[in-house]
mmCIF file of C-alpha atoms and ligand atoms in Angstrom:
data_model
loop_
_atom_site.group_PDB
_atom_site.id
_atom_site.type_symbol
_atom_site.label_atom_id
_atom_site.label_comp_id
_atom_site.label_asym_id
_atom_site.label_seq_id
_atom_site.Cartn_x
_atom_site.Cartn_y
_atom_site.Cartn_z
ATOM 1 C CA MET A 8 -37.256 49.057 -31.788
ATOM 2 C CA ARG A 9 -36.465 49.305 -28.276
ATOM 3 C CA LEU A 10 -38.205 46.387 -27.261
ATOM 4 C CA GLN A 11 -36.670 44.576 -30.342
ATOM 5 C CA LYS A 12 -33.075 45.332 -28.679
ATOM 6 C CA GLU A 13 -34.174 44.335 -25.441
ATOM 7 C CA VAL A 14 -35.022 40.965 -26.789
ATOM 8 C CA ILE A 15 -32.079 40.532 -28.743
ATOM 9 C CA TRP A 16 -30.118 41.321 -25.326
ATOM 10 C CA LEU A 17 -31.985 38.874 -23.601
ATOM 11 C CA LEU A 18 -31.536 36.086 -26.311
ATOM 12 C CA LEU A 19 -27.998 36.716 -26.272
ATOM 13 C CA ILE A 20 -27.649 36.672 -22.261
ATOM 14 C CA GLY A 21 -29.707 33.493 -22.407
ATOM 15 C CA LEU A 22 -27.491 31.895 -25.002
ATOM 16 C CA LEU A 23 -24.212 32.715 -22.695
ATOM 17 C CA ILE A 24 -25.595 31.120 -19.606
ATOM 18 C CA LEU A 25 -26.561 27.832 -21.917
ATOM 19 C CA THR A 26 -23.140 27.759 -23.320
ATOM 20 C CA ILE A 27 -21.724 28.243 -19.882
ATOM 21 C CA VAL A 28 -24.001 25.581 -18.580
ATOM 22 C CA ILE A 29 -23.142 23.070 -21.263
ATOM 23 C CA GLY A 30 -19.416 24.027 -20.786
ATOM 24 C CA LEU A 31 -19.431 23.270 -17.227
ATOM 25 C CA GLU A 32 -21.462 20.039 -18.084
ATOM 26 C CA TRP A 33 -18.725 19.203 -20.287
ATOM 27 C CA MET A 34 -16.018 19.804 -17.953
ATOM 28 C CA LYS A 35 -17.693 17.555 -15.146
ATOM 29 C CA ALA A 36 -17.865 14.668 -17.768
ATOM 30 C CA ASP A 37 -14.717 15.179 -18.762
ATOM 31 C CA GLN A 38 -13.510 14.977 -15.183
ATOM 32 C CA ARG A 39 -15.646 12.023 -14.611
ATOM 33 C CA LYS A 40 -13.329 10.295 -17.020
ATOM 34 C CA LYS A 41 -10.166 11.373 -15.352
ATOM 35 C CA PRO A 42 -8.332 8.394 -13.688
ATOM 36 C CA LYS A 43 -7.674 8.793 -9.874
ATOM 37 C CA SER A 44 -6.957 6.566 -6.796
ATOM 38 C CA LEU A 45 -3.596 5.460 -9.063
ATOM 39 C CA VAL A 46 -1.738 2.866 -7.405
ATOM 40 C CA MET A 47 1.288 0.657 -8.504
ATOM 41 C CA THR A 48 1.851 -2.760 -7.183
ATOM 42 C CA PHE A 49 4.053 -5.690 -7.755
ATOM 43 C CA ILE A 50 2.359 -8.831 -9.421
ATOM 44 C CA ASP A 51 4.849 -11.140 -11.083
ATOM 45 C CA ASP A 52 8.564 -10.731 -11.132
ATOM 46 C CA ALA A 53 9.650 -7.421 -9.573
ATOM 47 C CA LYS A 54 12.375 -7.256 -12.577
ATOM 48 C CA THR A 55 10.262 -7.472 -15.191
ATOM 49 C CA SER A 56 6.708 -6.086 -14.396
ATOM 50 C CA ARG A 57 4.625 -3.626 -12.787
ATOM 51 C CA ALA A 58 0.665 -3.441 -11.742
ATOM 52 C CA PHE A 59 -1.348 -0.731 -11.782
ATOM 53 C CA THR A 60 -5.152 -0.001 -10.439
ATOM 54 C CA TRP A 61 -7.144 3.447 -10.829
ATOM 55 C CA TYR A 62 -10.614 4.460 -10.465
ATOM 56 C CA THR A 63 -12.877 6.851 -12.495
ATOM 57 C CA ASP A 64 -16.283 8.233 -11.519
ATOM 58 C CA ASN A 65 -17.172 7.621 -15.115
ATOM 59 C CA SER A 66 -17.863 3.686 -14.721
ATOM 60 C CA ASN A 67 -18.235 2.985 -18.630
ATOM 61 C CA VAL A 68 -14.424 3.981 -20.026
ATOM 62 C CA SER A 69 -11.685 1.853 -21.322
ATOM 63 C CA SER A 70 -8.352 1.223 -18.892
ATOM 64 C CA VAL A 71 -5.364 2.261 -20.959
ATOM 65 C CA LEU A 72 -1.600 2.199 -19.955
ATOM 66 C CA GLN A 73 1.068 4.047 -21.715
ATOM 67 C CA ILE A 74 4.630 3.092 -21.075
ATOM 68 C CA VAL A 75 8.205 4.171 -22.366
ATOM 69 C CA LYS A 76 11.722 3.545 -21.416
ATOM 70 C CA GLY A 77 13.413 6.564 -19.562
ATOM 71 C CA SER A 78 12.399 9.372 -17.194
ATOM 72 C CA GLU A 79 11.854 12.033 -19.551
ATOM 73 C CA LEU A 80 7.835 11.982 -19.233
ATOM 74 C CA LYS A 81 7.086 11.926 -22.715
ATOM 75 C CA PHE A 82 5.011 9.773 -24.883
ATOM 76 C CA ASP A 83 6.274 9.930 -28.683
ATOM 77 C CA LYS A 84 3.950 7.417 -30.700
ATOM 78 C CA GLU A 85 7.031 5.922 -32.368
ATOM 79 C CA LEU A 86 8.493 4.747 -28.619
ATOM 80 C CA VAL A 87 5.567 4.096 -26.675
ATOM 81 C CA THR A 88 3.993 0.842 -25.885
ATOM 82 C CA THR A 89 0.027 1.201 -25.325
ATOM 83 C CA ILE A 90 -1.810 -1.924 -23.280
ATOM 84 C CA THR A 91 -5.217 -2.337 -22.816
ATOM 85 C CA GLY A 92 -6.166 -3.292 -19.235
ATOM 86 C CA ILE A 93 -9.547 -4.594 -17.728
ATOM 87 C CA THR A 94 -12.216 -2.328 -16.895
ATOM 88 C CA SER A 95 -14.805 -3.417 -14.045
ATOM 89 C CA THR A 96 -17.038 -1.362 -11.561
ATOM 90 C CA ILE A 97 -17.672 -1.379 -7.861
ATOM 91 C CA ALA A 98 -20.765 -0.069 -6.235
ATOM 92 C CA SER A 99 -21.334 1.808 -2.870
ATOM 93 C CA SER A 100 -24.197 3.322 -1.436
ATOM 94 C CA GLN A 101 -23.015 6.408 -3.048
ATOM 95 C CA GLN A 102 -22.057 5.728 -6.562
ATOM 96 C CA VAL A 103 -20.894 3.079 -8.998
ATOM 97 C CA GLN A 104 -17.315 3.783 -9.909
ATOM 98 C CA GLY A 105 -15.150 2.095 -12.774
ATOM 99 C CA VAL A 106 -12.039 0.171 -11.773
ATOM 100 C CA HIS A 107 -9.225 -0.086 -13.767
ATOM 101 C CA LYS A 108 -6.316 -2.824 -13.763
ATOM 102 C CA ALA A 109 -3.661 -3.205 -16.216
ATOM 103 C CA LYS A 110 -0.406 -5.140 -16.079
ATOM 104 C CA VAL A 111 2.884 -4.518 -18.082
ATOM 105 C CA SER A 112 5.499 -7.395 -18.346
ATOM 106 C CA ASN A 113 8.813 -7.864 -20.368
ATOM 107 C CA LEU A 114 10.309 -5.165 -18.673
ATOM 108 C CA GLU A 115 14.035 -4.699 -18.238
ATOM 109 C CA PRO A 116 15.782 -4.983 -14.765
ATOM 110 C CA GLY A 117 17.160 -2.169 -13.309
ATOM 111 C CA THR A 118 15.885 0.488 -15.875
ATOM 112 C CA THR A 119 13.304 3.372 -15.336
ATOM 113 C CA TYR A 120 9.839 3.924 -17.294
ATOM 114 C CA SER A 121 7.951 6.783 -17.803
ATOM 115 C CA TYR A 122 3.954 6.092 -17.762
ATOM 116 C CA ARG A 123 0.864 7.258 -17.635
ATOM 117 C CA VAL A 124 -2.899 5.614 -17.494
ATOM 118 C CA GLY A 125 -6.351 6.802 -18.838
ATOM 119 C CA SER A 126 -9.557 6.178 -20.283
ATOM 120 C CA GLY A 127 -8.250 6.281 -24.033
ATOM 121 C CA GLY A 128 -9.049 9.870 -24.821
ATOM 122 C CA ASP A 129 -6.675 12.437 -25.065
ATOM 123 C CA LYS A 130 -7.640 14.694 -22.389
ATOM 124 C CA ASP A 131 -8.276 11.621 -20.006
ATOM 125 C CA TRP A 132 -4.397 10.933 -19.164
ATOM 126 C CA SER A 133 -3.225 10.951 -15.337
ATOM 127 C CA LYS A 134 -0.344 12.695 -14.288
ATOM 128 C CA PRO A 135 2.623 10.732 -15.916
ATOM 129 C CA ALA A 136 5.052 9.277 -13.273
ATOM 130 C CA ILE A 137 8.135 7.215 -13.416
ATOM 131 C CA PHE A 138 9.220 4.137 -11.750
ATOM 132 C CA THR A 139 12.352 1.949 -11.613
ATOM 133 C CA THR A 140 12.175 -1.878 -12.061
ATOM 134 C CA GLU A 141 14.461 -4.345 -9.603
ATOM 135 C CA ALA A 142 17.807 -4.447 -10.689
ATOM 136 C CA ARG A 143 19.140 -8.120 -12.161
ATOM 137 C CA SER A 144 21.607 -8.148 -8.932
ATOM 138 C CA LEU A 145 20.715 -6.081 -5.652
ATOM 139 C CA ASN A 146 23.091 -6.560 -2.530
ATOM 140 C CA GLU A 147 20.903 -3.707 -0.901
ATOM 141 C CA PHE A 148 17.553 -2.034 -0.972
ATOM 142 C CA THR A 149 14.931 -0.611 1.754
ATOM 143 C CA PHE A 150 11.254 -0.694 2.031
ATOM 144 C CA ILE A 151 8.850 1.605 4.282
ATOM 145 C CA ASN A 152 6.488 -0.018 6.563
ATOM 146 C CA VAL A 153 2.983 1.988 7.769
ATOM 147 C CA THR A 154 0.136 0.789 9.051
ATOM 148 C CA ASP A 155 -3.780 1.768 10.191
ATOM 149 C CA SER A 156 -4.061 5.217 8.211
ATOM 150 C CA GLN A 157 -7.791 4.315 8.951
ATOM 151 C CA GLY A 158 -9.331 7.608 8.678
ATOM 152 C CA ILE A 159 -12.564 9.327 7.392
ATOM 153 C CA THR A 160 -12.066 12.954 6.831
ATOM 154 C CA GLU A 161 -9.942 14.749 4.625
ATOM 155 C CA GLU A 162 -7.954 15.910 7.657
ATOM 156 C CA ASP A 163 -7.406 12.461 8.888
ATOM 157 C CA PHE A 164 -5.798 11.493 5.435
ATOM 158 C CA ILE A 165 -3.719 14.839 5.431
ATOM 159 C CA LEU A 166 -1.801 13.280 8.513
ATOM 160 C CA TRP A 167 -1.572 9.734 6.525
ATOM 161 C CA GLY A 168 0.266 12.070 3.774
ATOM 162 C CA LYS A 169 2.725 13.852 5.959
ATOM 163 C CA THR A 170 3.758 10.568 7.420
ATOM 164 C CA LEU A 171 4.623 8.930 4.078
ATOM 165 C CA ASN A 172 6.099 12.270 3.211
ATOM 166 C CA LYS A 173 8.455 12.184 5.953
ATOM 167 C CA ALA A 174 9.026 8.625 5.498
ATOM 168 C CA PHE A 175 10.316 8.929 2.049
ATOM 169 C CA GLU A 176 12.245 12.445 3.288
ATOM 170 C CA ILE A 177 14.044 9.947 5.625
ATOM 171 C CA PHE A 178 14.434 6.958 3.379
ATOM 172 C CA PRO A 179 14.302 8.685 -0.303
ATOM 173 C CA THR A 180 15.452 5.149 -2.109
ATOM 174 C CA ALA A 181 12.941 3.144 -0.709
ATOM 175 C CA GLN A 182 11.746 0.951 -3.115
ATOM 176 C CA PHE A 183 8.240 -0.221 -1.982
ATOM 177 C CA ILE A 184 5.729 0.354 0.933
ATOM 178 C CA ILE A 185 4.165 -2.546 2.962
ATOM 179 C CA HIS A 186 1.015 -1.014 4.478
ATOM 180 C CA ASN A 187 -0.228 -3.437 7.447
ATOM 181 C CA GLY A 188 -3.629 -2.672 7.089
ATOM 182 C CA ASP A 189 -7.119 -0.942 7.843
ATOM 183 C CA MET A 190 -6.521 1.763 5.158
ATOM 184 C CA THR A 191 -10.080 3.593 5.790
ATOM 185 C CA GLU A 192 -12.475 3.288 9.121
ATOM 186 C CA GLU A 193 -15.274 2.175 6.506
ATOM 187 C CA SER A 194 -14.274 -0.001 3.702
ATOM 188 C CA ASP A 195 -17.210 1.015 1.512
ATOM 189 C CA ASP A 196 -16.910 5.092 2.081
ATOM 190 C CA ASP A 197 -15.796 6.015 -1.097
ATOM 191 C CA LYS A 198 -14.517 9.820 -0.076
ATOM 192 C CA ALA A 199 -12.305 8.061 2.431
ATOM 193 C CA TRP A 200 -10.460 5.616 -0.191
ATOM 194 C CA ASP A 201 -10.268 9.239 -2.519
ATOM 195 C CA HIS A 202 -8.619 10.925 0.390
ATOM 196 C CA PHE A 203 -6.297 7.850 1.082
ATOM 197 C CA PHE A 204 -4.693 7.917 -2.419
ATOM 198 C CA SER A 205 -5.212 11.283 -3.186
ATOM 199 C CA GLU A 206 -2.349 11.955 -0.103
ATOM 200 C CA ALA A 207 -0.696 9.065 -1.012
ATOM 201 C CA GLU A 208 -0.339 9.238 -5.039
ATOM 202 C CA PRO A 209 2.906 11.288 -5.203
ATOM 203 C CA TRP A 210 4.615 7.930 -3.556
ATOM 204 C CA VAL A 211 2.503 5.444 -4.899
ATOM 205 C CA SER A 212 2.292 6.035 -8.351
ATOM 206 C CA GLN A 213 6.249 5.448 -8.463
ATOM 207 C CA VAL A 214 6.816 2.767 -5.872
ATOM 208 C CA PRO A 215 4.229 -0.074 -5.059
ATOM 209 C CA LEU A 216 2.225 -0.201 -2.179
ATOM 210 C CA MET A 217 1.737 -3.748 -0.851
ATOM 211 C CA PRO A 218 -1.419 -3.861 0.961
ATOM 212 C CA VAL A 219 -2.453 -6.050 4.140
ATOM 213 C CA THR A 220 -6.039 -6.668 5.015
ATOM 214 C CA GLY A 221 -7.332 -5.360 8.311
ATOM 215 C CA ASN A 222 -10.504 -6.027 10.012
ATOM 216 C CA HIS A 223 -11.649 -2.412 8.573
ATOM 217 C CA ASP A 224 -10.700 -3.765 4.906
ATOM 218 C CA GLU A 225 -12.791 -6.892 5.436
ATOM 219 C CA VAL A 226 -15.799 -7.203 7.312
ATOM 220 C CA ASP A 227 -17.919 -10.239 7.628
ATOM 221 C CA GLY A 228 -16.054 -12.030 4.699
ATOM 222 C CA VAL A 229 -16.285 -9.025 2.319
ATOM 223 C CA ALA A 230 -13.410 -7.467 1.094
ATOM 224 C CA ASP A 231 -14.508 -6.142 -2.158
ATOM 225 C CA HIS A 232 -13.650 -2.472 -2.239
ATOM 226 C CA PHE A 233 -10.264 -3.582 -0.683
ATOM 227 C CA THR A 234 -9.566 -6.000 -3.454
ATOM 228 C CA SER A 235 -10.899 -3.617 -6.030
ATOM 229 C CA HIS A 236 -8.309 -0.939 -5.056
ATOM 230 C CA PHE A 237 -5.062 -3.164 -5.609
ATOM 231 C CA ASN A 238 -3.746 -5.236 -8.464
ATOM 232 C CA LEU A 239 -2.168 -7.993 -6.736
ATOM 233 C CA PRO A 240 -0.538 -11.596 -7.020
ATOM 234 C CA ASN A 241 -2.970 -14.257 -6.989
ATOM 235 C CA ASN A 242 -0.825 -16.904 -5.511
ATOM 236 C CA GLY A 243 -2.506 -17.094 -1.999
ATOM 237 C CA ALA A 244 -4.231 -19.497 -0.073
ATOM 238 C CA GLU A 245 -7.158 -21.773 -1.330
ATOM 239 C CA ASN A 246 -10.415 -20.138 -0.452
ATOM 240 C CA SER A 247 -9.183 -16.797 0.774
ATOM 241 C CA ILE A 248 -10.246 -13.803 -0.870
ATOM 242 C CA GLU A 249 -8.081 -13.091 -3.975
ATOM 243 C CA GLY A 250 -5.827 -10.568 -3.027
ATOM 244 C CA THR A 251 -5.720 -10.710 0.719
ATOM 245 C CA SER A 252 -3.119 -13.486 0.656
ATOM 246 C CA TYR A 253 -0.059 -13.524 -1.567
ATOM 247 C CA SER A 254 3.661 -13.574 -1.529
ATOM 248 C CA PHE A 255 6.451 -11.881 -3.563
ATOM 249 C CA ASP A 256 9.942 -11.628 -3.718
ATOM 250 C CA TYR A 257 12.301 -8.499 -3.579
ATOM 251 C CA GLY A 258 15.852 -8.821 -3.746
ATOM 252 C CA SER A 259 17.214 -11.260 -1.103
ATOM 253 C CA ALA A 260 14.025 -11.442 0.841
ATOM 254 C CA HIS A 261 10.753 -13.219 0.427
ATOM 255 C CA PHE A 262 7.612 -11.716 1.861
ATOM 256 C CA VAL A 263 4.511 -13.408 2.697
ATOM 257 C CA ILE A 264 1.179 -11.195 3.477
ATOM 258 C CA LEU A 265 -1.681 -12.835 5.733
ATOM 259 C CA ASN A 266 -5.017 -12.193 6.026
ATOM 260 C CA THR A 267 -5.866 -12.338 9.704
ATOM 261 C CA GLU A 268 -9.531 -12.174 9.189
ATOM 262 C CA SER A 269 -10.699 -15.123 7.163
ATOM 263 C CA ASN A 270 -9.848 -18.563 6.196
ATOM 264 C CA ILE A 271 -6.833 -18.966 8.758
ATOM 265 C CA LYS A 272 -6.812 -22.851 8.636
ATOM 266 C CA GLU A 273 -6.232 -22.680 4.708
ATOM 267 C CA GLN A 274 -3.648 -20.171 5.143
ATOM 268 C CA THR A 275 -1.730 -22.351 7.086
ATOM 269 C CA THR A 276 -1.096 -25.003 4.685
ATOM 270 C CA TRP A 277 -0.477 -22.495 1.944
ATOM 271 C CA LEU A 278 2.077 -20.673 4.268
ATOM 272 C CA GLU A 279 3.994 -23.709 4.859
ATOM 273 C CA GLU A 280 4.226 -24.555 1.349
ATOM 274 C CA ASP A 281 5.076 -20.864 0.566
ATOM 275 C CA LEU A 282 8.048 -20.838 3.028
ATOM 276 C CA ALA A 283 9.132 -24.348 2.229
ATOM 277 C CA ALA A 284 9.203 -23.003 -1.339
ATOM 278 C CA THR A 285 11.819 -20.220 -1.318
ATOM 279 C CA GLU A 286 15.351 -20.368 -1.136
ATOM 280 C CA LEU A 287 15.769 -16.831 -0.416
ATOM 281 C CA PRO A 288 17.806 -15.894 2.985
ATOM 282 C CA TRP A 289 15.735 -13.457 4.169
ATOM 283 C CA LYS A 290 11.805 -13.781 5.046
ATOM 284 C CA ILE A 291 9.288 -11.487 5.971
ATOM 285 C CA VAL A 292 5.772 -11.962 7.075
ATOM 286 C CA ALA A 293 2.962 -8.989 7.337
ATOM 287 C CA MET A 294 -0.150 -9.371 8.735
ATOM 288 C CA HIS A 295 -2.790 -7.202 10.406
ATOM 289 C CA ARG A 296 -3.683 -8.624 13.788
ATOM 290 C CA GLY A 297 -0.235 -9.141 16.043
ATOM 291 C CA ALA A 298 0.671 -12.688 17.132
ATOM 292 C CA TYR A 299 2.773 -10.676 19.474
ATOM 293 C CA GLY A 300 1.488 -6.995 19.294
ATOM 294 C CA GLY A 301 -0.013 -4.864 22.120
ATOM 295 C CA ASN A 302 -1.929 -7.958 22.900
ATOM 296 C CA MET A 303 -1.470 -11.852 21.169
ATOM 297 C CA ASN A 304 -4.102 -13.056 18.653
ATOM 298 C CA LYS A 305 -4.498 -16.420 19.768
ATOM 299 C CA LYS A 306 -6.312 -17.721 16.579
ATOM 300 C CA VAL A 307 -2.720 -17.467 14.656
ATOM 301 C CA GLY A 308 -0.968 -19.844 16.934
ATOM 302 C CA ASP A 309 -0.528 -22.293 13.849
ATOM 303 C CA TRP A 310 1.491 -19.574 11.694
ATOM 304 C CA VAL A 311 3.849 -18.821 14.549
ATOM 305 C CA SER A 312 5.075 -22.401 14.809
ATOM 306 C CA ILE A 313 5.508 -22.104 11.052
ATOM 307 C CA PHE A 314 7.504 -18.803 11.432
ATOM 308 C CA ASP A 315 9.470 -20.827 13.995
ATOM 309 C CA GLN A 316 9.779 -23.665 11.664
ATOM 310 C CA TYR A 317 11.221 -21.690 8.767
ATOM 311 C CA LYS A 318 13.010 -18.987 10.771
ATOM 312 C CA VAL A 319 11.086 -15.987 9.658
ATOM 313 C CA ASP A 320 13.286 -13.125 10.406
ATOM 314 C CA LEU A 321 10.675 -10.277 11.077
ATOM 315 C CA VAL A 322 6.979 -10.121 11.290
ATOM 316 C CA LEU A 323 5.121 -6.857 10.696
ATOM 317 C CA GLN A 324 1.837 -6.480 12.480
ATOM 318 C CA GLY A 325 -0.940 -3.824 12.840
ATOM 319 C CA HIS A 326 -4.300 -3.349 14.490
ATOM 320 C CA ASN A 327 -3.066 -1.929 18.052
ATOM 321 C CA HIS A 328 -2.372 1.501 17.182
ATOM 322 C CA GLU A 329 0.791 1.945 19.545
ATOM 323 C CA TYR A 330 4.501 0.916 19.284
ATOM 324 C CA SER A 331 5.208 -2.750 20.180
ATOM 325 C CA ARG A 332 8.887 -4.776 19.687
ATOM 326 C CA SER A 333 8.924 -7.861 20.773
ATOM 327 C CA TYR A 334 12.307 -9.760 21.875
ATOM 328 C CA PRO A 335 12.925 -12.048 19.545
ATOM 329 C CA LEU A 336 11.060 -15.217 19.909
ATOM 330 C CA ARG A 337 11.267 -19.017 19.530
ATOM 331 C CA ASP A 338 8.327 -21.554 20.535
ATOM 332 C CA GLY A 339 7.090 -18.770 22.959
ATOM 333 C CA GLU A 340 9.851 -17.978 24.818
ATOM 334 C CA ILE A 341 12.398 -15.194 24.568
ATOM 335 C CA VAL A 342 15.924 -16.209 23.228
ATOM 336 C CA GLY A 343 19.222 -14.289 22.865
ATOM 337 C CA ASP A 344 20.726 -11.863 25.310
ATOM 338 C CA GLY A 345 18.301 -8.949 25.051
ATOM 339 C CA ASP A 346 20.322 -6.642 23.486
ATOM 340 C CA ASN A 347 19.492 -4.806 19.798
ATOM 341 C CA MET A 348 21.376 -7.494 17.719
ATOM 342 C CA ILE A 349 19.687 -10.534 16.625
ATOM 343 C CA ASN A 350 22.179 -13.016 15.693
ATOM 344 C CA ASP A 351 21.730 -16.313 13.349
ATOM 345 C CA HIS A 352 18.301 -16.988 13.046
ATOM 346 C CA GLU A 353 17.844 -17.104 16.734
ATOM 347 C CA GLY A 354 14.542 -15.941 16.854
ATOM 348 C CA THR A 355 11.533 -13.918 15.135
ATOM 349 C CA VAL A 356 11.072 -10.215 16.029
ATOM 350 C CA TYR A 357 7.607 -9.164 15.949
ATOM 351 C CA VAL A 358 6.708 -5.319 15.538
ATOM 352 C CA VAL A 359 3.790 -2.836 15.302
ATOM 353 C CA THR A 360 4.772 0.384 14.112
ATOM 354 C CA ASN A 361 1.785 2.458 15.677
ATOM 355 C CA THR A 362 -0.010 4.023 13.431
ATOM 356 C CA ALA A 363 0.410 6.440 10.238
ATOM 357 C CA GLY A 364 -3.315 7.927 10.943
ATOM 358 C CA GLN A 365 -5.355 9.824 13.355
ATOM 359 C CA LYS A 366 -6.330 6.935 15.711
ATOM 360 C CA PHE A 367 -4.281 6.219 18.640
ATOM 361 C CA ASN A 368 -5.076 3.721 21.503
ATOM 362 C CA GLU A 369 -4.424 3.742 24.941
ATOM 363 C CA GLN A 370 -0.988 1.507 25.553
ATOM 364 C CA LYS A 371 -1.814 -1.883 26.528
ATOM 365 C CA GLY A 372 -0.490 -3.420 29.697
ATOM 366 C CA ASN A 373 3.314 -4.778 28.931
ATOM 367 C CA GLN A 374 3.503 -8.474 28.467
ATOM 368 C CA PHE A 375 6.537 -10.905 28.623
ATOM 369 C CA TYR A 376 7.530 -10.458 24.985
ATOM 370 C CA HIS A 377 7.747 -6.547 24.951
ATOM 371 C CA GLN A 378 11.354 -5.479 24.645
ATOM 372 C CA VAL A 379 10.074 -1.815 23.537
ATOM 373 C CA HIS A 380 6.660 -0.646 24.007
ATOM 374 C CA PHE A 381 5.347 2.816 24.417
ATOM 375 C CA GLN A 382 2.569 5.030 23.139
ATOM 376 C CA ASN A 383 3.795 8.545 21.618
ATOM 377 C CA GLU A 384 0.365 9.774 20.318
ATOM 378 C CA LYS A 385 2.529 10.730 17.226
ATOM 379 C CA GLN A 386 2.113 8.805 13.458
ATOM 380 C CA MET A 387 5.050 6.581 12.965
ATOM 381 C CA PHE A 388 6.699 4.755 10.114
ATOM 382 C CA ALA A 389 9.451 2.430 9.913
ATOM 383 C CA GLY A 390 12.235 2.024 7.138
ATOM 384 C CA VAL A 391 13.566 -1.627 7.068
ATOM 385 C CA GLN A 392 16.843 -1.827 5.123
ATOM 386 C CA ILE A 393 18.514 -5.098 3.878
ATOM 387 C CA LYS A 394 22.045 -5.202 3.036
ATOM 388 C CA GLY A 395 23.803 -8.320 2.770
ATOM 389 C CA ASP A 396 23.217 -10.394 5.623
ATOM 390 C CA SER A 397 22.299 -7.500 7.710
ATOM 391 C CA LEU A 398 18.739 -6.180 8.277
ATOM 392 C CA THR A 399 18.153 -2.934 10.010
ATOM 393 C CA PHE A 400 14.772 -1.754 11.515
ATOM 394 C CA GLN A 401 14.489 1.780 12.226
ATOM 395 C CA ALA A 402 11.354 3.289 13.519
ATOM 396 C CA TYR A 403 10.478 7.318 13.340
ATOM 397 C CA ASP A 404 7.459 9.247 14.489
ATOM 398 C CA LYS A 405 6.134 12.131 11.803
ATOM 399 C CA ASP A 406 8.315 14.515 13.335
ATOM 400 C CA GLY A 407 11.682 12.248 12.169
ATOM 401 C CA GLU A 408 12.709 11.816 15.463
ATOM 402 C CA LYS A 409 13.970 7.993 15.646
ATOM 403 C CA LEU A 410 12.717 5.941 18.367
ATOM 404 C CA ASP A 411 13.742 2.428 17.638
ATOM 405 C CA GLU A 412 16.069 0.317 16.038
ATOM 406 C CA PHE A 413 17.307 -3.427 15.653
ATOM 407 C CA VAL A 414 19.723 -5.257 13.633
ATOM 408 C CA ILE A 415 19.139 -8.760 12.634
ATOM 409 C CA HIS A 416 22.535 -10.651 11.343
ATOM 410 C CA HIS A 417 22.556 -13.491 9.449
HETATM 411 FE FE1 FE2 B 29 -7.142 -0.419 12.890
#
């Protein structure tokens, strides 16, 4: 009798352990379908469309986007639009992950939407988020510029997250972010990308992050981890890796994103055509290695001639991990009177906003073109406000101290 009781107890305990193990496996499997690394980008007209990318650990699930007008974060069946995106996979030495890309078009300008992404199951939705499309007519907007988040560990990317938090505290109405490249130290390090996005997600699920390709994002002509993470305009130079050169418009500004890592020559042809085709008054270029940064990347000399020809206002750069701002330049020479006001398209200003991550370089020697040049060993960000015929550039450190400011006036 006693023996029988013991057997029953043992069986019950065994059953309990089995139930817990199955439950945990079930939860793990569920977790593997959960979206991560969610990021919004511009892809077509910023007034009427948005693009989204997210990853899952399970590489074999659908890409579903639900969107509804309003900021209520409620997804009633009658009101919601459901869009199925495209699933592909990306392999690293560590694992194979699902890459999910979706796009929504025909949105109304100046309108707020709630959305969520998922794998199709009821339990697989992302945290819902909101965004607002570009207004039909826009006299004023701000964007944030950061560069070289370039971390390895979670601690590294916590610094990047804090930089972004401060940037949005100082510029709460910023409409998008331009990241000037070197997102992570090693492009095929999945953990680093996980940290990069988990720190940025509160922001980049609500405002587009427009990335530039750095030398840590494209290595030996391969940028597939970088391009898998972003759903970008496919309007770049012929023979460039798709998503590494592109342009987009926002308000009164035309933005050109160039890839300093490959295909320089064909980008030169494309750059000229692209700038010739815009009628917008403000022209801003972003690229990783600087034409006039801590040092000069001479390989992009032909691009600089085109910046001069089309009177590009501002060139955002990265790579040097120090702060650098040039005098306004034209034909390789300083123009203007050296104050902090640039008038009437007299020259192009080139900046490097230090780094948003953990790595600082020793300050390079001053060059003739440096108007402001320092290494403060603090993460930095810039807010760029365009209001009518004025552009105001303000650079801050991660503690919220303003360290540089200039105005370009048309
Ligand atoms: Fe870098």
